[in-house]
Amino acid sequence: MLVLRLLNVVAPAYFLCISLVTFVLQIFVFIPSMFRDPSTTSLFSPALLHGALFLFLSANALGNYVLVIQSSPEDLGKDLHLGKGAEVADWLDGSRSPGSALPSTHFCRLCARVTQRHDHHCFFTGNCIGSRNMRNFIMFCLYTSLACLDSLVAGMAYISATLSMSFADPLAFLTLLPHSISQFFSGALLSSEMFVILMLYLWLGIGLACAGFCCHQMLLILRGQTRYQVRKGIVVRARPWRENLQEVFGKKWLLGLLIPMQNMESSYRRQKEK
Ligand SMILES: [Zn+2]
């Protein structure tokens, strides 16, 4: 439990550090280096377009990150107020299995909260993912993946211009790391360039991991399942995939794709309004 609590603090700090480093590299290193190209003088220069694209991706990733935390599962105090105090106390004691009293809810010991339609506990946001914040979580994964892959391409362009090397050969990316480590220790490579090369591999890793996670999560949403239900082997009532999608993304899904916003039509909010 102590390890999990530590991870709950370290993972968000790790995410924010990587975001800050990526932002600084893009704004102060990669984009200014694109302006050095004499062909980039027009208003719609590739450097400006790239800068706008990166700002759009990172604003969506960070906006949805904040919304995942803001729309975190309902507070334990509210359930106590609603007269579910005994159940919550049992969960805290461990004498009752979580989720047994209220169907499709789960008590998370790390958050000390009850989640409706619990999916999993995300360590990078330090919060549980449930019906309230699922859409923002998917958007966060999608835009983090896109921002990482965008930074990877910009970083590769910077390295290829700085070190006068080409990435046309697919093996060039694989041999870049061992080659640059040997160059770095022989003093032929600056530490700033070595840092950018290490970041290229980190962006590739995070970008692919987030894209894979996003695809898997979308598959579960289409089936109307949560990660928690899959883990516990809970059988769900079959529903058309369109209904399952609308449950998570709402009717204003297109707007939610472009700007970070909460899903006001989630079942939790509808129940609350009743
Ligand atoms: Zn949790």
mmCIF file of C-alpha atoms and ligand atoms in Angstrom:
data_model
loop_
_atom_site.group_PDB
_atom_site.id
_atom_site.type_symbol
_atom_site.label_atom_id
_atom_site.label_comp_id
_atom_site.label_asym_id
_atom_site.label_seq_id
_atom_site.Cartn_x
_atom_site.Cartn_y
_atom_site.Cartn_z
ATOM 1 C CA MET A 1 0.000 0.000 0.000
ATOM 2 C CA LEU A 2 2.881 2.371 0.842
ATOM 3 C CA VAL A 3 4.479 1.638 -2.549
ATOM 4 C CA LEU A 4 1.174 2.406 -4.300
ATOM 5 C CA ARG A 5 0.759 5.647 -2.343
ATOM 6 C CA LEU A 6 4.332 6.630 -3.286
ATOM 7 C CA LEU A 7 3.639 5.778 -6.939
ATOM 8 C CA ASN A 8 0.510 7.956 -6.730
ATOM 9 C CA VAL A 9 2.757 10.949 -5.958
ATOM 10 C CA VAL A 10 5.801 10.088 -8.120
ATOM 11 C CA ALA A 11 3.869 9.328 -11.355
ATOM 12 C CA PRO A 12 2.048 12.732 -11.597
ATOM 13 C CA ALA A 13 5.375 14.499 -10.794
ATOM 14 C CA TYR A 14 7.073 12.442 -13.548
ATOM 15 C CA PHE A 15 4.312 13.353 -16.024
ATOM 16 C CA LEU A 16 4.523 17.074 -15.190
ATOM 17 C CA CYS A 17 8.362 17.051 -15.464
ATOM 18 C CA ILE A 18 8.248 15.365 -18.904
ATOM 19 C CA SER A 19 5.544 17.847 -20.025
ATOM 20 C CA LEU A 20 7.621 20.820 -18.872
ATOM 21 C CA VAL A 21 10.812 19.516 -20.566
ATOM 22 C CA THR A 22 8.856 18.827 -23.803
ATOM 23 C CA PHE A 23 7.312 22.305 -23.736
ATOM 24 C CA VAL A 24 10.687 24.032 -23.168
ATOM 25 C CA LEU A 25 12.420 21.991 -25.907
ATOM 26 C CA GLN A 26 9.638 22.643 -28.435
ATOM 27 C CA ILE A 27 9.192 26.383 -27.743
ATOM 28 C CA PHE A 28 12.831 27.366 -27.150
ATOM 29 C CA VAL A 29 14.810 24.864 -29.262
ATOM 30 C CA PHE A 30 12.886 23.031 -32.013
ATOM 31 C CA ILE A 31 10.561 25.802 -33.275
ATOM 32 C CA PRO A 32 13.268 28.572 -33.270
ATOM 33 C CA SER A 33 15.577 26.174 -35.184
ATOM 34 C CA MET A 34 12.862 25.847 -37.892
ATOM 35 C CA PHE A 35 12.896 29.646 -38.401
ATOM 36 C CA ARG A 36 16.606 29.481 -39.294
ATOM 37 C CA ASP A 37 15.588 27.827 -42.560
ATOM 38 C CA PRO A 38 15.678 30.712 -45.153
ATOM 39 C CA SER A 39 12.575 29.338 -46.943
ATOM 40 C CA THR A 40 10.370 29.871 -43.848
ATOM 41 C CA THR A 41 9.467 33.549 -44.248
ATOM 42 C CA SER A 42 5.773 33.483 -45.187
ATOM 43 C CA LEU A 43 2.945 33.885 -42.655
ATOM 44 C CA PHE A 44 1.962 30.209 -42.947
ATOM 45 C CA SER A 45 5.516 28.936 -42.569
ATOM 46 C CA PRO A 46 5.989 25.309 -41.441
ATOM 47 C CA ALA A 47 7.538 26.601 -38.183
ATOM 48 C CA LEU A 48 4.435 28.643 -37.280
ATOM 49 C CA LEU A 49 2.078 25.842 -38.310
ATOM 50 C CA HIS A 50 4.084 23.378 -36.255
ATOM 51 C CA GLY A 51 4.039 25.748 -33.262
ATOM 52 C CA ALA A 52 0.244 26.130 -33.521
ATOM 53 C CA LEU A 53 -0.224 22.348 -33.829
ATOM 54 C CA PHE A 54 1.976 21.659 -30.801
ATOM 55 C CA LEU A 55 0.132 24.279 -28.690
ATOM 56 C CA PHE A 56 -3.229 22.770 -29.731
ATOM 57 C CA LEU A 57 -2.113 19.217 -28.819
ATOM 58 C CA SER A 58 -0.523 20.191 -25.500
ATOM 59 C CA ALA A 59 -3.473 22.446 -24.494
ATOM 60 C CA ASN A 60 -5.850 19.521 -25.097
ATOM 61 C CA ALA A 61 -3.614 17.026 -23.251
ATOM 62 C CA LEU A 62 -3.198 19.308 -20.203
ATOM 63 C CA GLY A 63 -6.817 20.529 -20.284
ATOM 64 C CA ASN A 64 -8.145 16.971 -20.231
ATOM 65 C CA TYR A 65 -5.580 16.041 -17.550
ATOM 66 C CA VAL A 66 -7.002 18.791 -15.311
ATOM 67 C CA LEU A 67 -10.591 17.715 -16.107
ATOM 68 C CA VAL A 68 -9.821 14.056 -15.218
ATOM 69 C CA ILE A 69 -8.731 15.274 -11.766
ATOM 70 C CA GLN A 70 -11.579 17.796 -11.458
ATOM 71 C CA SER A 71 -14.255 15.239 -12.398
ATOM 72 C CA SER A 72 -12.768 12.691 -10.007
ATOM 73 C CA PRO A 73 -15.120 10.163 -8.355
ATOM 74 C CA GLU A 74 -17.708 11.403 -5.918
ATOM 75 C CA ASP A 75 -16.558 12.229 -2.436
ATOM 76 C CA LEU A 76 -16.876 9.679 0.371
ATOM 77 C CA GLY A 77 -18.489 12.364 2.577
ATOM 78 C CA LYS A 78 -21.423 12.628 0.178
ATOM 79 C CA ASP A 79 -22.179 8.910 0.534
ATOM 80 C CA LEU A 80 -21.982 9.195 4.294
ATOM 81 C CA HIS A 81 -24.435 12.061 4.002
ATOM 82 C CA LEU A 82 -26.725 9.938 1.814
ATOM 83 C CA GLY A 83 -26.963 7.282 4.510
ATOM 84 C CA LYS A 84 -24.464 4.826 3.012
ATOM 85 C CA GLY A 85 -22.120 5.345 5.948
ATOM 86 C CA ALA A 86 -22.301 1.728 7.152
ATOM 87 C CA GLU A 87 -21.379 0.353 3.722
ATOM 88 C CA VAL A 88 -18.484 2.775 3.376
ATOM 89 C CA ALA A 89 -17.261 1.952 6.880
ATOM 90 C CA ASP A 90 -17.378 -1.766 5.967
ATOM 91 C CA TRP A 91 -15.342 -1.116 2.841
ATOM 92 C CA LEU A 92 -12.795 0.829 4.859
ATOM 93 C CA ASP A 93 -12.573 -2.060 7.355
ATOM 94 C CA GLY A 94 -12.293 -4.526 4.499
ATOM 95 C CA SER A 95 -15.137 -6.615 5.945
ATOM 96 C CA ARG A 96 -17.249 -6.165 2.833
ATOM 97 C CA SER A 97 -15.936 -6.723 -0.657
ATOM 98 C CA PRO A 98 -15.828 -3.446 -2.589
ATOM 99 C CA GLY A 99 -18.674 -2.940 -5.006
ATOM 100 C CA SER A 100 -20.803 -5.659 -3.423
ATOM 101 C CA ALA A 101 -23.419 -3.349 -1.982
ATOM 102 C CA LEU A 102 -23.841 -0.952 -4.875
ATOM 103 C CA PRO A 103 -23.685 -2.508 -8.340
ATOM 104 C CA SER A 104 -21.098 -1.058 -10.777
ATOM 105 C CA THR A 105 -19.470 0.985 -7.980
ATOM 106 C CA HIS A 106 -16.101 0.348 -6.413
ATOM 107 C CA PHE A 107 -14.366 1.769 -3.376
ATOM 108 C CA CYS A 108 -10.727 2.752 -4.080
ATOM 109 C CA ARG A 109 -8.477 2.655 -1.055
ATOM 110 C CA LEU A 110 -5.926 5.019 -2.645
ATOM 111 C CA CYS A 111 -8.497 7.748 -3.367
ATOM 112 C CA ALA A 112 -10.700 6.842 -0.344
ATOM 113 C CA ARG A 113 -13.693 7.440 -2.615
ATOM 114 C CA VAL A 114 -16.471 5.491 -4.269
ATOM 115 C CA THR A 115 -16.397 5.484 -8.085
ATOM 116 C CA GLN A 116 -19.456 4.931 -10.195
ATOM 117 C CA ARG A 117 -18.715 2.562 -13.108
ATOM 118 C CA HIS A 118 -15.145 2.144 -11.893
ATOM 119 C CA ASP A 119 -12.598 1.382 -14.621
ATOM 120 C CA HIS A 120 -9.158 1.582 -13.008
ATOM 121 C CA HIS A 121 -6.994 3.773 -10.782
ATOM 122 C CA CYS A 122 -4.698 5.950 -12.942
ATOM 123 C CA PHE A 123 -1.398 6.702 -11.197
ATOM 124 C CA PHE A 124 -0.419 9.466 -13.638
ATOM 125 C CA THR A 125 -3.466 11.533 -12.648
ATOM 126 C CA GLY A 126 -3.565 10.134 -9.097
ATOM 127 C CA ASN A 127 -7.286 9.496 -9.529
ATOM 128 C CA CYS A 128 -9.798 6.791 -10.254
ATOM 129 C CA ILE A 129 -11.266 6.622 -13.749
ATOM 130 C CA GLY A 130 -15.016 6.097 -13.827
ATOM 131 C CA SER A 131 -18.141 7.244 -15.618
ATOM 132 C CA ARG A 132 -17.555 10.894 -14.741
ATOM 133 C CA ASN A 133 -14.094 11.303 -16.247
ATOM 134 C CA MET A 134 -13.758 8.498 -18.821
ATOM 135 C CA ARG A 135 -14.144 10.775 -21.842
ATOM 136 C CA ASN A 136 -11.497 13.201 -20.528
ATOM 137 C CA PHE A 137 -9.190 10.268 -19.770
ATOM 138 C CA ILE A 138 -9.479 8.941 -23.361
ATOM 139 C CA MET A 139 -8.856 12.449 -24.746
ATOM 140 C CA PHE A 140 -5.883 12.861 -22.370
ATOM 141 C CA CYS A 141 -4.325 9.585 -23.652
ATOM 142 C CA LEU A 142 -5.016 10.506 -27.288
ATOM 143 C CA TYR A 143 -3.554 14.020 -27.106
ATOM 144 C CA THR A 144 -0.568 12.942 -24.968
ATOM 145 C CA SER A 145 0.209 10.316 -27.597
ATOM 146 C CA LEU A 146 -0.124 12.858 -30.444
ATOM 147 C CA ALA A 147 1.952 15.502 -28.597
ATOM 148 C CA CYS A 148 4.714 12.905 -27.985
ATOM 149 C CA LEU A 149 4.744 11.759 -31.614
ATOM 150 C CA ASP A 150 4.759 15.413 -32.772
ATOM 151 C CA SER A 151 7.733 16.123 -30.471
ATOM 152 C CA LEU A 152 9.457 12.992 -31.810
ATOM 153 C CA VAL A 153 9.172 14.253 -35.412
ATOM 154 C CA ALA A 154 10.293 17.798 -34.450
ATOM 155 C CA GLY A 155 13.198 16.359 -32.413
ATOM 156 C CA MET A 156 14.293 14.137 -35.313
ATOM 157 C CA ALA A 157 14.234 17.168 -37.662
ATOM 158 C CA TYR A 158 16.339 19.139 -35.156
ATOM 159 C CA ILE A 159 18.888 16.327 -34.690
ATOM 160 C CA SER A 160 19.116 15.677 -38.433
ATOM 161 C CA ALA A 161 19.817 19.417 -39.057
ATOM 162 C CA THR A 162 22.232 19.801 -36.119
ATOM 163 C CA LEU A 163 24.249 16.613 -36.662
ATOM 164 C CA SER A 164 23.834 16.645 -40.480
ATOM 165 C CA MET A 165 22.435 13.121 -40.496
ATOM 166 C CA SER A 166 19.512 11.512 -42.307
ATOM 167 C CA PHE A 167 16.679 9.364 -40.922
ATOM 168 C CA ALA A 168 15.748 8.066 -44.389
ATOM 169 C CA ASP A 169 17.232 4.678 -43.474
ATOM 170 C CA PRO A 170 14.934 2.969 -40.885
ATOM 171 C CA LEU A 171 18.012 1.547 -39.151
ATOM 172 C CA ALA A 172 19.333 5.081 -38.520
ATOM 173 C CA PHE A 173 16.912 5.540 -35.585
ATOM 174 C CA LEU A 174 17.869 2.170 -34.033
ATOM 175 C CA THR A 175 21.615 2.800 -34.305
ATOM 176 C CA LEU A 176 21.325 6.450 -33.188
ATOM 177 C CA LEU A 177 21.405 5.690 -29.443
ATOM 178 C CA PRO A 178 24.495 3.398 -29.275
ATOM 179 C CA HIS A 179 26.288 5.592 -31.812
ATOM 180 C CA SER A 180 25.551 8.832 -29.907
ATOM 181 C CA ILE A 181 26.480 7.308 -26.513
ATOM 182 C CA SER A 182 29.949 6.417 -27.848
ATOM 183 C CA GLN A 183 30.241 9.895 -29.431
ATOM 184 C CA PHE A 184 29.127 11.556 -26.178
ATOM 185 C CA PHE A 185 31.781 9.782 -24.090
ATOM 186 C CA SER A 186 34.460 10.568 -26.676
ATOM 187 C CA GLY A 187 33.482 14.264 -26.400
ATOM 188 C CA ALA A 188 32.188 14.616 -29.986
ATOM 189 C CA LEU A 189 28.577 15.214 -28.895
ATOM 190 C CA LEU A 190 27.273 18.027 -26.675
ATOM 191 C CA SER A 191 25.294 17.060 -23.566
ATOM 192 C CA SER A 192 22.283 19.095 -24.827
ATOM 193 C CA GLU A 193 22.259 17.059 -28.070
ATOM 194 C CA MET A 194 22.574 13.808 -26.090
ATOM 195 C CA PHE A 195 19.629 14.911 -23.940
ATOM 196 C CA VAL A 196 17.448 15.533 -27.018
ATOM 197 C CA ILE A 197 18.391 12.081 -28.405
ATOM 198 C CA LEU A 198 17.373 10.405 -25.108
ATOM 199 C CA MET A 199 14.093 12.366 -25.187
ATOM 200 C CA LEU A 200 13.388 11.025 -28.719
ATOM 201 C CA TYR A 201 13.269 7.465 -27.334
ATOM 202 C CA LEU A 202 11.178 8.561 -24.349
ATOM 203 C CA TRP A 203 8.638 10.301 -26.632
ATOM 204 C CA LEU A 204 8.457 7.235 -28.855
ATOM 205 C CA GLY A 205 7.850 4.988 -25.818
ATOM 206 C CA ILE A 206 5.223 7.235 -24.186
ATOM 207 C CA GLY A 207 3.534 7.973 -27.552
ATOM 208 C CA LEU A 208 3.165 4.286 -28.449
ATOM 209 C CA ALA A 209 2.119 3.272 -24.903
ATOM 210 C CA CYS A 210 -0.595 5.983 -24.755
ATOM 211 C CA ALA A 211 -1.839 5.123 -28.283
ATOM 212 C CA GLY A 212 -2.042 1.408 -27.383
ATOM 213 C CA PHE A 213 -3.798 2.149 -24.095
ATOM 214 C CA CYS A 214 -6.250 4.482 -25.861
ATOM 215 C CA CYS A 215 -7.086 1.813 -28.503
ATOM 216 C CA HIS A 216 -7.621 -0.876 -25.835
ATOM 217 C CA GLN A 217 -9.829 1.462 -23.795
ATOM 218 C CA MET A 218 -11.899 2.325 -26.908
ATOM 219 C CA LEU A 219 -12.396 -1.391 -27.592
ATOM 220 C CA LEU A 220 -13.718 -1.891 -24.031
ATOM 221 C CA ILE A 221 -16.030 1.143 -24.380
ATOM 222 C CA LEU A 222 -17.466 -0.236 -27.644
ATOM 223 C CA ARG A 223 -18.187 -3.520 -25.831
ATOM 224 C CA GLY A 224 -19.715 -1.586 -22.906
ATOM 225 C CA GLN A 225 -17.182 -3.047 -20.489
ATOM 226 C CA THR A 226 -14.859 -1.503 -17.913
ATOM 227 C CA ARG A 227 -11.357 -2.717 -17.066
ATOM 228 C CA TYR A 228 -12.638 -3.552 -13.561
ATOM 229 C CA GLN A 229 -15.439 -5.746 -14.953
ATOM 230 C CA VAL A 230 -12.964 -7.581 -17.224
ATOM 231 C CA ARG A 231 -10.614 -8.171 -14.278
ATOM 232 C CA LYS A 232 -13.421 -9.451 -12.028
ATOM 233 C CA GLY A 233 -15.055 -11.490 -14.830
ATOM 234 C CA ILE A 234 -18.362 -9.578 -14.470
ATOM 235 C CA VAL A 235 -20.692 -10.236 -17.410
ATOM 236 C CA VAL A 236 -22.320 -7.100 -18.844
ATOM 237 C CA ARG A 237 -25.672 -6.737 -20.565
ATOM 238 C CA ALA A 238 -25.137 -6.522 -24.335
ATOM 239 C CA ARG A 239 -26.046 -3.118 -25.802
ATOM 240 C CA PRO A 240 -25.541 -1.597 -29.273
ATOM 241 C CA TRP A 241 -22.062 -0.091 -29.633
ATOM 242 C CA ARG A 242 -23.545 3.307 -30.514
ATOM 243 C CA GLU A 243 -25.266 3.478 -27.096
ATOM 244 C CA ASN A 244 -22.026 2.493 -25.362
ATOM 245 C CA LEU A 245 -20.123 5.220 -27.235
ATOM 246 C CA GLN A 246 -22.767 7.844 -26.470
ATOM 247 C CA GLU A 247 -22.708 6.885 -22.784
ATOM 248 C CA VAL A 248 -19.024 7.885 -22.593
ATOM 249 C CA PHE A 249 -18.686 10.634 -25.222
ATOM 250 C CA GLY A 250 -22.159 12.202 -25.092
ATOM 251 C CA LYS A 251 -23.969 13.906 -27.953
ATOM 252 C CA LYS A 252 -21.420 16.742 -28.210
ATOM 253 C CA TRP A 253 -18.573 14.279 -28.877
ATOM 254 C CA LEU A 254 -17.137 16.279 -31.808
ATOM 255 C CA LEU A 255 -16.749 19.428 -29.676
ATOM 256 C CA GLY A 256 -15.197 17.281 -26.933
ATOM 257 C CA LEU A 257 -12.655 16.023 -29.473
ATOM 258 C CA LEU A 258 -11.463 19.553 -30.240
ATOM 259 C CA ILE A 259 -11.627 21.346 -26.883
ATOM 260 C CA PRO A 260 -11.292 19.963 -23.336
ATOM 261 C CA MET A 261 -14.769 19.835 -21.781
ATOM 262 C CA GLN A 262 -16.689 17.649 -19.349
ATOM 263 C CA ASN A 263 -19.336 15.170 -20.462
ATOM 264 C CA MET A 264 -22.434 16.740 -18.912
ATOM 265 C CA GLU A 265 -24.640 13.896 -20.214
ATOM 266 C CA SER A 266 -22.946 11.075 -18.278
ATOM 267 C CA SER A 267 -25.246 8.667 -16.455
ATOM 268 C CA TYR A 268 -23.844 9.853 -13.129
ATOM 269 C CA ARG A 269 -24.933 13.432 -13.775
ATOM 270 C CA ARG A 270 -28.343 12.302 -15.060
ATOM 271 C CA GLN A 271 -28.861 10.233 -11.890
ATOM 272 C CA LYS A 272 -27.775 13.148 -9.759
ATOM 273 C CA GLU A 273 -30.256 15.465 -11.396
ATOM 274 C CA LYS A 274 -33.150 13.063 -10.711
HETATM 275 ZN ZN ZN B 1 -8.493 5.494 -7.039
#
